[in-house]
Amino acid sequence: MMMVVQAERNGKLRILATDAIRKLEPWVAAVPDDEDAAEMLGAAYLLARDVDAACNVWKRVLEVNPDNESVLRRLVVTCHDNDRPDGGVGYARRLIALNPWNDMYHGRLAHMLAQRGEFDEAIREGERAAELMPSDYWVQGWLAEAYRLAGQPERAATHELARDLLAPRVRP
């Protein structure tokens, strides 16, 4: 499992991830209830750029433990980051049921809902995320996009300004 952690931190991601996959697959097949090993196998697949394999491994973890917050988070982030809102929304709702206090969970759900055209719920989730962490520029940006897609440009502009003010500054 340390190979996956190293791969996540190292520039040789694909080489290390492929090696980790080769070593983790037999273990996970032999010990399917080892949630940690399976989670790392999914992470290795993701690092090797095999999104479908990663998601399939993590889904099997949820069959063993439907309340595995870490794996649900990985599925939400992966679906969100790979433009798969239809898959991610259900996982995000489950994740929020487990931990309603995480602003990023609400924010990612808001963004995926907006992508699907479910603007009222997207705005509610985005506002909840902003309540929990008003200084998070990602949340402000996702909420701005939800308002923009919902045809509310004035509200979008308010959150775009907040996003821009909160964004980290890069030094030249």
PDB file of C-alpha atoms in Angstrom, residues 36-156:
ATOM      1  CA  ASP A  36      -7.786  -0.530   2.922  1.00  0.00           C
ATOM      2  CA  ALA A  37      -5.999  -2.680   0.348  1.00  0.00           C
ATOM      3  CA  ALA A  38      -8.934  -2.420  -2.057  1.00  0.00           C
ATOM      4  CA  GLU A  39      -9.074   1.335  -1.615  1.00  0.00           C
ATOM      5  CA  MET A  40      -5.380   1.556  -2.475  1.00  0.00           C
ATOM      6  CA  LEU A  41      -5.855  -0.753  -5.467  1.00  0.00           C
ATOM      7  CA  GLY A  42      -8.508   1.639  -6.753  1.00  0.00           C
ATOM      8  CA  ALA A  43      -6.156   4.575  -6.172  1.00  0.00           C
ATOM      9  CA  ALA A  44      -3.439   2.766  -8.112  1.00  0.00           C
ATOM     10  CA  TYR A  45      -5.820   2.208 -11.024  1.00  0.00           C
ATOM     11  CA  LEU A  46      -6.709   5.882 -10.955  1.00  0.00           C
ATOM     12  CA  LEU A  47      -3.024   6.849 -10.998  1.00  0.00           C
ATOM     13  CA  ALA A  48      -2.601   4.514 -13.978  1.00  0.00           C
ATOM     14  CA  ARG A  49      -5.450   6.462 -15.609  1.00  0.00           C
ATOM     15  CA  ASP A  50      -7.943   3.587 -15.576  1.00  0.00           C
ATOM     16  CA  VAL A  51     -10.935   5.407 -14.092  1.00  0.00           C
ATOM     17  CA  ASP A  52     -13.397   2.580 -14.765  1.00  0.00           C
ATOM     18  CA  ALA A  53     -11.231  -0.020 -13.006  1.00  0.00           C
ATOM     19  CA  ALA A  54     -10.739   2.318 -10.022  1.00  0.00           C
ATOM     20  CA  CYS A  55     -14.467   2.918  -9.684  1.00  0.00           C
ATOM     21  CA  ASN A  56     -15.256  -0.790 -10.018  1.00  0.00           C
ATOM     22  CA  VAL A  57     -12.844  -1.679  -7.198  1.00  0.00           C
ATOM     23  CA  TRP A  58     -14.299   1.013  -4.956  1.00  0.00           C
ATOM     24  CA  LYS A  59     -17.857  -0.116  -5.706  1.00  0.00           C
ATOM     25  CA  ARG A  60     -16.893  -3.593  -4.505  1.00  0.00           C
ATOM     26  CA  VAL A  61     -15.605  -2.041  -1.260  1.00  0.00           C
ATOM     27  CA  LEU A  62     -19.024  -0.444  -0.784  1.00  0.00           C
ATOM     28  CA  GLU A  63     -20.625  -3.871  -1.154  1.00  0.00           C
ATOM     29  CA  VAL A  64     -18.620  -4.930   1.924  1.00  0.00           C
ATOM     30  CA  ASN A  65     -19.069  -1.630   3.781  1.00  0.00           C
ATOM     31  CA  PRO A  66     -21.654   0.777   2.309  1.00  0.00           C
ATOM     32  CA  ASP A  67     -20.633   3.451   4.826  1.00  0.00           C
ATOM     33  CA  ASN A  68     -16.930   3.641   3.958  1.00  0.00           C
ATOM     34  CA  GLU A  69     -16.563   7.431   3.901  1.00  0.00           C
ATOM     35  CA  SER A  70     -13.090   7.400   2.426  1.00  0.00           C
ATOM     36  CA  VAL A  71     -14.127   5.255  -0.548  1.00  0.00           C
ATOM     37  CA  LEU A  72     -17.325   7.250  -1.084  1.00  0.00           C
ATOM     38  CA  ARG A  73     -15.190  10.416  -1.112  1.00  0.00           C
ATOM     39  CA  ARG A  74     -12.860   8.895  -3.712  1.00  0.00           C
ATOM     40  CA  LEU A  75     -15.839   7.956  -5.899  1.00  0.00           C
ATOM     41  CA  VAL A  76     -17.363  11.428  -5.617  1.00  0.00           C
ATOM     42  CA  VAL A  77     -14.094  13.182  -6.430  1.00  0.00           C
ATOM     43  CA  THR A  78     -13.338  10.804  -9.295  1.00  0.00           C
ATOM     44  CA  CYS A  79     -16.801  11.141 -10.835  1.00  0.00           C
ATOM     45  CA  HIS A  80     -16.738  14.913 -10.394  1.00  0.00           C
ATOM     46  CA  ASP A  81     -13.226  15.378 -11.766  1.00  0.00           C
ATOM     47  CA  ASN A  82     -13.933  13.126 -14.766  1.00  0.00           C
ATOM     48  CA  ASP A  83     -17.236  14.737 -15.794  1.00  0.00           C
ATOM     49  CA  ARG A  84     -19.408  11.862 -14.621  1.00  0.00           C
ATOM     50  CA  PRO A  85     -22.086  13.706 -12.648  1.00  0.00           C
ATOM     51  CA  ASP A  86     -24.699  11.012 -13.163  1.00  0.00           C
ATOM     52  CA  GLY A  87     -22.556   8.524 -11.259  1.00  0.00           C
ATOM     53  CA  GLY A  88     -21.284  11.007  -8.703  1.00  0.00           C
ATOM     54  CA  VAL A  89     -24.555  12.495  -7.472  1.00  0.00           C
ATOM     55  CA  GLY A  90     -25.733   9.312  -5.750  1.00  0.00           C
ATOM     56  CA  TYR A  91     -22.385   8.801  -4.045  1.00  0.00           C
ATOM     57  CA  ALA A  92     -22.312  12.446  -2.946  1.00  0.00           C
ATOM     58  CA  ARG A  93     -25.758  12.131  -1.381  1.00  0.00           C
ATOM     59  CA  ARG A  94     -24.645   9.014   0.499  1.00  0.00           C
ATOM     60  CA  LEU A  95     -21.488  10.782   1.612  1.00  0.00           C
ATOM     61  CA  ILE A  96     -23.431  13.782   2.913  1.00  0.00           C
ATOM     62  CA  ALA A  97     -25.767  11.445   4.812  1.00  0.00           C
ATOM     63  CA  LEU A  98     -22.662  10.087   6.587  1.00  0.00           C
ATOM     64  CA  ASN A  99     -20.970  13.447   7.117  1.00  0.00           C
ATOM     65  CA  PRO A 100     -23.189  16.497   6.586  1.00  0.00           C
ATOM     66  CA  TRP A 101     -20.525  18.878   7.928  1.00  0.00           C
ATOM     67  CA  ASN A 102     -18.028  18.698   5.076  1.00  0.00           C
ATOM     68  CA  ASP A 103     -18.382  21.726   2.803  1.00  0.00           C
ATOM     69  CA  MET A 104     -16.588  20.064  -0.100  1.00  0.00           C
ATOM     70  CA  TYR A 105     -19.097  17.223  -0.184  1.00  0.00           C
ATOM     71  CA  HIS A 106     -21.946  19.715  -0.546  1.00  0.00           C
ATOM     72  CA  GLY A 107     -19.960  21.819  -3.012  1.00  0.00           C
ATOM     73  CA  ARG A 108     -19.132  18.935  -5.330  1.00  0.00           C
ATOM     74  CA  LEU A 109     -22.733  17.743  -5.176  1.00  0.00           C
ATOM     75  CA  ALA A 110     -23.893  21.270  -6.054  1.00  0.00           C
ATOM     76  CA  HIS A 111     -21.605  21.404  -9.069  1.00  0.00           C
ATOM     77  CA  MET A 112     -22.658  17.969 -10.368  1.00  0.00           C
ATOM     78  CA  LEU A 113     -26.348  18.788  -9.884  1.00  0.00           C
ATOM     79  CA  ALA A 114     -25.891  22.024 -11.835  1.00  0.00           C
ATOM     80  CA  GLN A 115     -24.193  20.078 -14.626  1.00  0.00           C
ATOM     81  CA  ARG A 116     -27.288  17.865 -14.759  1.00  0.00           C
ATOM     82  CA  GLY A 117     -29.618  20.862 -14.863  1.00  0.00           C
ATOM     83  CA  GLU A 118     -31.017  20.344 -11.352  1.00  0.00           C
ATOM     84  CA  PHE A 119     -30.520  23.999 -10.463  1.00  0.00           C
ATOM     85  CA  ASP A 120     -32.757  24.428  -7.402  1.00  0.00           C
ATOM     86  CA  GLU A 121     -31.126  21.561  -5.536  1.00  0.00           C
ATOM     87  CA  ALA A 122     -27.689  22.597  -6.806  1.00  0.00           C
ATOM     88  CA  ILE A 123     -28.157  26.072  -5.361  1.00  0.00           C
ATOM     89  CA  ARG A 124     -29.412  24.680  -2.028  1.00  0.00           C
ATOM     90  CA  GLU A 125     -26.359  22.406  -1.763  1.00  0.00           C
ATOM     91  CA  GLY A 126     -24.012  25.185  -2.838  1.00  0.00           C
ATOM     92  CA  GLU A 127     -25.470  27.576  -0.285  1.00  0.00           C
ATOM     93  CA  ARG A 128     -25.089  24.886   2.393  1.00  0.00           C
ATOM     94  CA  ALA A 129     -21.439  24.448   1.404  1.00  0.00           C
ATOM     95  CA  ALA A 130     -20.905  28.213   1.585  1.00  0.00           C
ATOM     96  CA  GLU A 131     -22.570  28.292   5.033  1.00  0.00           C
ATOM     97  CA  LEU A 132     -20.171  25.627   6.269  1.00  0.00           C
ATOM     98  CA  MET A 133     -17.060  27.237   4.750  1.00  0.00           C
ATOM     99  CA  PRO A 134     -17.658  30.720   3.304  1.00  0.00           C
ATOM    100  CA  SER A 135     -13.949  31.249   2.671  1.00  0.00           C
ATOM    101  CA  ASP A 136     -13.539  28.281   0.306  1.00  0.00           C
ATOM    102  CA  TYR A 137     -12.937  29.624  -3.183  1.00  0.00           C
ATOM    103  CA  TRP A 138     -13.849  26.284  -4.807  1.00  0.00           C
ATOM    104  CA  VAL A 139     -17.258  26.327  -3.131  1.00  0.00           C
ATOM    105  CA  GLN A 140     -17.806  29.929  -4.184  1.00  0.00           C
ATOM    106  CA  GLY A 141     -16.887  29.034  -7.766  1.00  0.00           C
ATOM    107  CA  TRP A 142     -19.190  26.023  -7.896  1.00  0.00           C
ATOM    108  CA  LEU A 143     -22.027  28.071  -6.444  1.00  0.00           C
ATOM    109  CA  ALA A 144     -21.374  30.844  -8.993  1.00  0.00           C
ATOM    110  CA  GLU A 145     -21.604  28.300 -11.801  1.00  0.00           C
ATOM    111  CA  ALA A 146     -24.863  26.887 -10.421  1.00  0.00           C
ATOM    112  CA  TYR A 147     -26.397  30.384 -10.344  1.00  0.00           C
ATOM    113  CA  ARG A 148     -25.058  31.167 -13.822  1.00  0.00           C
ATOM    114  CA  LEU A 149     -26.467  27.939 -15.280  1.00  0.00           C
ATOM    115  CA  ALA A 150     -29.769  28.619 -13.500  1.00  0.00           C
ATOM    116  CA  GLY A 151     -30.021  31.963 -15.305  1.00  0.00           C
ATOM    117  CA  GLN A 152     -29.294  34.133 -12.268  1.00  0.00           C
ATOM    118  CA  PRO A 153     -26.301  36.211 -13.434  1.00  0.00           C
ATOM    119  CA  GLU A 154     -26.443  38.728 -10.571  1.00  0.00           C
ATOM    120  CA  ARG A 155     -26.179  36.014  -7.920  1.00  0.00           C
ATOM    121  CA  ALA A 156     -23.474  34.296 -10.000  1.00  0.00           C
TER     122      ALA A 156
END
